Amino acid sequence: MLMVASMLLSTLVVSAQITQFPYFCGFETAAEQADWTCLTGNACNNNWSFGTAVHNYGTHAMYISSNNGTSATYVNTKGSAVAYLPIVLPAGSFYQIDFDWMGRGNATDKMFVCLVTNPTYAFNQWATNNNAIPSGVIAYRKVWNKTTAANGTVINDTVMQGRSDWRHGSFEVNGTGQTCYLAFFWTNGQGAPLNPGGCIDNVQINRKSTCPKPTNITYTTQTGSSGILSWTSTGTSWDVMYNNNNSNQWSSDMGLTQPSDTISGLVKGMYTFWVRAHCGNDSSSWAVISNILVYQSLAECLDYINLTAPYVQPTIGSFASPYNATTLVDNGSSAMSSRHTIHYGRGEYDPRTNNLLQTVPKGEVASVRLGNWNTGGEAESLTYTYTVDSMAAIMILKYAVVLEDPTHPSADQPRFKMEVLNQNNQLIDPT
């Protein structure tokens, strides 16, 4: 059954407060959906809705829709919408709040997660007919993902944007015993819509001290179709669920008595793994590790994503002298400081192209990026050396070139060059 909740109110509407934990909401039932209040500007055609158009697990999710949940698509009517859940987190404990999200949008379309600690807060100022970000969103927004680059730089993600695959967000809060509100805010401008809009699924709230969720989840490849998933946990038993990001089918291994799981029957692709601990009569939130690449490098003519392999030679330099140093600079795909790095997952779009270009070609699991969006006339290269197999007479290379136009003279404009050399390092006839 499809349910829609969207309205404009001048005062706060308080649904039943969530006081029992662990809490899990996949928006699967009318009762789960009724816990949430959804507000939108009265001239905005994009509302938070519940339906089956997209979902990460189960059959339902909550998403921005211009047609009451029939599809997870939005129109370019400028406006903002908020969906919030009243909760009471008893004092004296830390709580972990987790959720899955997806959403593309152009440069003016954004989604935030907030925890509003004012027990009498009015959300009607968030539901407007423009796409300005209210001061309350700025004050209460949360960092849903924190990563540390190889150079030590801490990256705090607050904006959710530019993804057409499901991602996981998580943050911790201290219980106060007062009513607070978990809120998801979406705003869009009048640019061409890049669907889907904001999507939320699998909201979890768990008392961290009672049964902490597993940490240090790692996947170790055994073969191209099997591996070992392991984790650290104080639990007494564990459940595992996993799926290939190209499939809606999930597999599970329940009631494991050791903090590891040997998994077989996998196919090439990006995987998401969920792990939950049981501690006596309590259970933890699901810990999620996403974008795990499962593949067998021997099946490829060239393992192009192993940038530290002996047959790969990276260089960095300047525009005038591009091959100055044989140095690999990889601080992760989200870091501007990276000059050679790997992008994983089919759902990422390059914001330098107004989120129109996928960073990984369709049908592939990863891509190598050379360069960044820094200034200063930098240059980077990667040289792969391999033996041509008599059975492989053709090499197929997929690439995209994204260049800034700084209006320099032609000789100084950015450029991309690909060369194929023979065994004597001589350039093969380019024609």
XYZ file of C-alpha atoms in Angstrom:
431
model
C 0.000 0.000 0.000
C 1.374 3.410 -0.999
C 1.168 6.152 1.596
C 2.013 9.809 1.145
C 2.505 12.365 3.905
C 3.106 15.945 2.795
C 1.685 19.150 4.296
C 2.496 22.707 5.229
C 2.067 23.551 8.898
C 2.752 26.697 10.868
C 3.320 24.835 14.128
C 5.147 21.691 15.070
C 3.364 18.388 14.525
C 4.561 15.745 16.989
C 4.023 12.140 15.995
C 4.464 9.324 18.474
C 7.909 9.670 20.004
C 10.379 6.830 19.536
C 11.632 5.717 22.946
C 12.445 2.022 22.452
C 15.850 0.995 21.076
C 17.263 -0.512 18.985
C 15.050 1.187 16.413
C 14.937 0.083 12.774
C 12.772 1.664 10.075
C 12.776 0.396 6.506
C 9.508 2.254 5.742
C 7.968 -1.124 4.985
C 4.692 -0.740 6.901
C 2.078 1.944 7.453
C 3.027 1.986 11.142
C 6.694 2.723 10.371
C 5.736 5.456 7.916
C 3.315 7.057 10.375
C 6.187 7.835 12.751
C 7.498 10.404 10.270
C 6.112 13.867 9.541
C 6.736 15.321 6.089
C 6.495 19.031 5.270
C 6.907 20.876 1.991
C 6.422 24.403 0.699
C 2.889 24.953 -0.594
C 4.069 25.752 -4.132
C 6.763 23.068 -4.237
C 5.902 20.062 -6.372
C 8.517 17.804 -4.770
C 7.489 16.013 -1.561
C 8.902 13.398 0.765
C 6.864 10.297 -0.060
C 6.810 6.596 0.816
C 6.753 3.977 -1.916
C 8.432 1.191 -3.838
C 10.091 3.117 -6.680
C 13.515 2.686 -5.024
C 14.721 0.761 -1.996
C 17.947 -0.624 -0.627
C 16.542 -3.485 1.415
C 12.967 -4.722 1.524
C 10.476 -3.146 -0.875
C 9.952 0.432 0.380
C 11.878 3.623 1.091
C 11.242 7.323 1.714
C 12.161 9.600 -1.179
C 11.555 12.919 -2.870
C 8.866 12.570 -5.516
C 6.875 14.915 -7.743
C 4.095 12.337 -8.264
C 3.208 11.166 -4.747
C 5.708 8.326 -4.663
C 5.042 6.708 -8.029
C 8.651 7.432 -8.983
C 11.722 8.848 -7.233
C 11.892 11.780 -9.623
C 11.602 15.499 -9.017
C 10.797 18.540 -11.132
C 12.643 21.848 -11.293
C 10.134 23.814 -9.230
C 12.316 25.608 -6.697
C 11.591 24.529 -3.126
C 12.554 22.625 0.028
C 11.068 19.761 2.022
C 11.799 18.136 5.381
C 10.893 14.799 6.961
C 11.443 14.358 10.695
C 11.129 11.712 13.413
C 10.578 12.657 17.099
C 12.797 10.613 19.423
C 13.728 10.628 23.105
C 17.265 9.423 23.798
C 17.600 8.693 27.545
C 20.449 10.533 29.258
C 23.628 8.730 30.195
C 24.219 6.844 26.951
C 25.694 7.452 23.535
C 23.572 6.513 20.553
C 24.504 5.526 17.033
C 22.222 6.771 14.249
C 22.605 5.046 10.875
C 20.816 5.339 7.553
C 21.209 4.575 3.859
C 20.907 7.366 1.313
C 20.942 7.968 -2.413
C 20.471 11.097 -4.504
C 21.955 12.892 -7.464
C 20.803 16.429 -8.107
C 22.595 19.251 -9.857
C 24.804 21.844 -8.180
C 21.871 23.544 -6.411
C 20.194 20.314 -5.214
C 21.316 19.068 -1.795
C 20.279 16.824 1.082
C 21.318 17.047 4.744
C 20.724 14.977 7.868
C 20.126 16.931 11.088
C 19.512 16.185 14.730
C 17.457 19.023 16.171
C 17.865 19.114 19.949
C 15.367 21.928 20.614
C 12.274 20.099 21.985
C 9.865 22.788 20.695
C 11.413 23.381 17.304
C 9.121 24.485 14.427
C 10.048 22.964 11.068
C 7.763 25.032 8.872
C 10.633 27.444 8.129
C 12.472 24.525 6.470
C 9.596 23.810 4.070
C 9.734 26.781 1.724
C 9.255 27.759 -1.888
C 12.906 28.599 -2.428
C 16.081 26.574 -2.173
C 17.884 28.659 0.431
C 19.319 26.527 3.236
C 17.702 27.602 6.531
C 19.865 28.615 9.477
C 18.439 25.674 11.432
C 19.851 23.222 8.899
C 23.257 24.857 9.170
C 23.085 24.726 12.974
C 21.875 21.146 13.356
C 23.357 19.336 10.332
C 25.534 16.319 11.057
C 28.683 14.885 9.545
C 27.406 11.581 8.164
C 30.773 10.357 6.905
C 34.262 11.144 8.154
C 37.362 9.861 6.387
C 41.076 10.458 6.820
C 43.201 10.738 3.708
C 46.650 9.215 3.478
C 48.191 12.641 4.110
C 46.249 12.956 7.375
C 43.609 15.366 6.077
C 40.215 14.744 7.712
C 37.285 14.963 5.306
C 33.882 15.693 6.898
C 30.907 15.011 4.630
C 27.694 16.899 5.431
C 26.131 17.260 1.974
C 24.488 14.262 0.307
C 24.586 14.682 -3.454
C 25.777 13.130 -6.706
C 25.049 9.418 -6.066
C 22.703 7.065 -7.863
C 23.765 4.086 -5.747
C 23.019 3.525 -2.073
C 25.503 4.926 0.431
C 25.662 4.563 4.214
C 25.681 7.417 6.722
C 26.315 7.273 10.452
C 26.890 9.597 13.405
C 26.876 9.452 17.212
C 24.968 11.577 19.712
C 24.695 11.836 23.477
C 21.304 11.147 25.017
C 19.687 14.028 26.915
C 16.314 12.585 27.916
C 14.503 15.361 26.008
C 12.581 15.168 22.771
C 14.752 15.738 19.720
C 14.166 15.260 16.009
C 16.016 13.262 13.384
C 15.401 15.263 10.205
C 16.236 14.866 6.516
C 16.202 18.115 4.532
C 16.063 18.323 0.738
C 16.305 21.446 -1.391
C 16.385 21.895 -5.151
C 16.777 24.838 -7.482
C 15.409 25.364 -10.954
C 18.158 23.642 -12.921
C 17.534 20.526 -14.979
C 16.698 17.667 -12.560
C 19.246 14.885 -12.230
C 17.280 11.960 -10.840
C 16.855 10.357 -8.436
C 16.308 13.070 -5.870
C 16.912 12.486 -2.179
C 16.215 8.922 -0.991
C 16.415 7.451 2.541
C 16.134 3.832 3.722
C 17.005 1.637 6.716
C 17.122 4.194 9.528
C 18.648 2.722 12.697
C 19.062 4.089 16.226
C 20.935 2.016 18.769
C 22.254 2.491 22.303
C 25.961 2.131 21.649
C 27.052 1.058 25.160
C 24.599 -1.844 25.440
C 25.584 -3.661 22.268
C 28.106 -1.835 20.076
C 27.911 -2.543 16.393
C 30.865 -4.435 14.865
C 33.905 -2.468 13.712
C 36.989 -3.040 11.531
C 35.044 -4.947 8.877
C 37.388 -6.263 6.203
C 36.961 -8.472 3.157
C 39.925 -10.614 2.109
C 39.842 -12.143 -1.356
C 40.455 -15.872 -1.674
C 39.438 -16.348 -5.297
C 37.514 -14.317 -7.840
C 34.266 -15.677 -6.381
C 35.006 -16.136 -2.671
C 36.523 -14.382 0.298
C 36.536 -14.001 4.070
C 34.573 -11.262 5.789
C 35.895 -10.528 9.296
C 35.190 -7.947 11.989
C 35.846 -6.914 15.585
C 33.001 -7.206 18.075
C 32.145 -7.911 21.710
C 29.027 -9.823 20.703
C 28.358 -13.519 21.240
C 26.891 -14.228 17.798
C 26.506 -12.365 14.522
C 24.379 -12.026 11.391
C 25.700 -11.141 7.938
C 23.814 -9.903 4.870
C 25.339 -8.913 1.537
C 24.485 -8.114 -2.051
C 26.035 -7.138 -5.358
C 25.302 -3.469 -6.071
C 23.960 -4.442 -9.499
C 21.304 -6.670 -7.931
C 18.358 -6.271 -5.586
C 18.830 -9.815 -4.266
C 20.370 -10.143 -0.797
C 22.031 -13.190 0.736
C 22.413 -13.853 4.457
C 24.326 -15.975 6.962
C 22.650 -15.856 10.375
C 23.714 -16.993 13.834
C 27.456 -17.103 13.206
C 29.426 -18.031 16.323
C 32.782 -16.602 15.187
C 33.527 -13.010 14.070
C 34.157 -14.046 10.481
C 32.280 -15.484 7.521
C 33.659 -17.398 4.538
C 31.504 -16.371 1.580
C 31.462 -18.084 -1.798
C 29.462 -17.876 -5.015
C 30.192 -14.176 -5.562
C 30.345 -12.630 -9.018
C 32.516 -9.789 -10.258
C 31.287 -6.441 -9.007
C 30.918 -4.039 -6.090
C 29.419 -5.489 -2.894
C 27.785 -4.135 0.253
C 28.120 -6.140 3.488
C 26.008 -5.741 6.642
C 27.082 -7.204 10.004
C 25.032 -7.208 13.225
C 26.054 -8.383 16.701
C 23.909 -10.112 19.334
C 24.709 -9.464 23.007
C 22.484 -11.598 25.198
C 18.935 -10.365 24.607
C 20.095 -7.201 22.826
C 21.363 -6.634 19.304
C 23.408 -3.911 17.659
C 22.691 -1.762 14.672
C 23.838 -3.171 11.360
C 27.392 -2.128 10.568
C 27.773 -1.457 6.861
C 30.789 -1.591 4.583
C 30.131 -0.564 0.979
C 31.869 -0.571 -2.388
C 33.947 -3.686 -1.783
C 35.392 -4.767 -5.106
C 35.149 -8.494 -5.779
C 37.118 -9.514 -8.818
C 39.956 -11.757 -9.928
C 42.837 -9.826 -11.426
C 44.060 -12.876 -13.344
C 40.862 -12.753 -15.384
C 41.859 -9.326 -16.728
C 44.458 -8.810 -19.421
C 45.808 -6.043 -17.188
C 45.094 -5.362 -13.523
C 44.784 -1.636 -14.124
C 43.554 -0.625 -10.654
C 46.577 -1.960 -8.737
C 48.577 1.265 -8.805
C 51.363 -0.142 -6.631
C 52.051 -3.159 -8.866
C 55.630 -3.453 -10.179
C 54.435 -3.061 -13.765
C 52.850 0.359 -13.044
C 54.989 3.502 -13.138
C 53.413 6.729 -11.812
C 54.935 10.156 -12.320
C 54.162 13.697 -11.250
C 55.478 16.994 -12.498
C 54.576 20.410 -13.822
C 52.973 21.463 -17.082
C 56.408 22.374 -18.473
C 58.130 19.262 -17.090
C 55.457 16.574 -16.653
C 57.690 13.603 -15.663
C 59.725 15.143 -12.838
C 59.322 12.437 -10.181
C 58.272 8.786 -10.093
C 55.842 9.281 -7.213
C 52.351 7.945 -6.549
C 50.051 10.518 -4.894
C 46.830 8.788 -3.836
C 44.891 10.164 -0.854
C 41.569 8.722 -1.946
C 39.140 9.588 -4.710
C 37.417 12.360 -2.717
C 40.654 14.250 -1.994
C 41.700 17.103 -4.270
C 45.291 16.352 -3.297
C 45.167 12.975 -5.096
C 46.923 12.935 -8.449
C 46.486 9.220 -9.189
C 43.549 7.414 -7.578
C 40.749 4.854 -8.022
C 37.015 5.538 -8.255
C 34.728 2.639 -7.332
C 31.032 2.110 -7.833
C 28.634 2.775 -10.655
C 26.654 5.471 -8.862
C 29.206 8.265 -8.517
C 28.986 11.329 -10.758
C 31.691 13.936 -11.272
C 30.564 17.301 -9.820
C 33.000 19.044 -12.187
C 30.599 18.011 -14.981
C 27.484 19.217 -13.099
C 26.973 15.566 -12.097
C 26.401 14.501 -15.707
C 29.391 12.169 -16.158
C 29.737 8.919 -14.238
C 33.224 8.372 -12.857
C 32.993 4.649 -13.678
C 31.753 3.537 -17.128
C 28.610 1.466 -17.261
C 29.347 -2.224 -16.925
C 32.673 -1.646 -15.167
C 33.568 -1.797 -11.469
C 36.267 0.854 -11.158
C 38.239 3.509 -12.994
C 41.615 5.208 -12.594
C 41.711 8.989 -12.284
C 44.705 11.063 -13.314
C 44.844 14.650 -12.131
C 42.577 16.729 -9.924
C 40.763 20.048 -9.788
C 43.633 21.935 -8.192
C 45.355 24.912 -9.801
C 49.039 25.363 -10.498
C 49.753 23.673 -13.820
C 50.315 20.153 -12.507
C 50.921 17.051 -14.606
C 50.519 13.329 -13.854
C 51.032 10.077 -15.726
C 50.669 6.322 -15.350
C 52.596 3.876 -17.520
C 51.516 0.230 -17.622
C 53.910 -2.421 -18.937
C 52.555 -5.809 -19.966
C 53.294 -8.685 -22.306
C 50.978 -8.915 -25.288
C 49.314 -12.326 -25.330
C 49.003 -14.000 -28.726
C 45.367 -14.768 -27.849
C 44.543 -11.114 -27.176
C 45.051 -9.097 -30.304
C 42.847 -6.191 -29.248
C 42.997 -3.924 -26.198
C 39.881 -1.875 -25.384
C 40.386 1.246 -23.306
C 37.483 3.363 -22.057
C 38.310 6.898 -20.997
C 36.785 10.338 -20.438
C 38.660 13.619 -20.454
C 37.429 16.437 -18.197
C 39.408 19.637 -18.784
C 39.012 23.168 -17.506
C 39.175 25.948 -20.065
C 41.308 28.640 -18.373
C 41.506 30.608 -21.691
C 45.297 30.319 -21.890
C 47.129 30.425 -25.232
C 46.737 27.166 -27.116
C 50.201 25.902 -26.165
C 49.382 26.330 -22.465
C 45.875 24.851 -22.423
C 45.211 21.633 -20.437
C 45.615 18.449 -22.436
C 45.399 14.668 -22.237
C 47.706 12.329 -24.134
C 47.683 8.558 -24.513
C 50.598 6.729 -26.121
C 51.287 3.074 -26.916
C 54.956 2.123 -27.027
C 56.595 -1.049 -28.309
C 59.152 -3.173 -26.444
C 61.866 -0.634 -27.329
C 59.866 2.279 -25.845
C 59.260 3.607 -29.326
C 55.938 5.210 -30.147
C 53.728 2.958 -32.248
C 52.463 4.721 -35.363
C 49.524 6.808 -34.001
C 47.574 6.410 -37.247
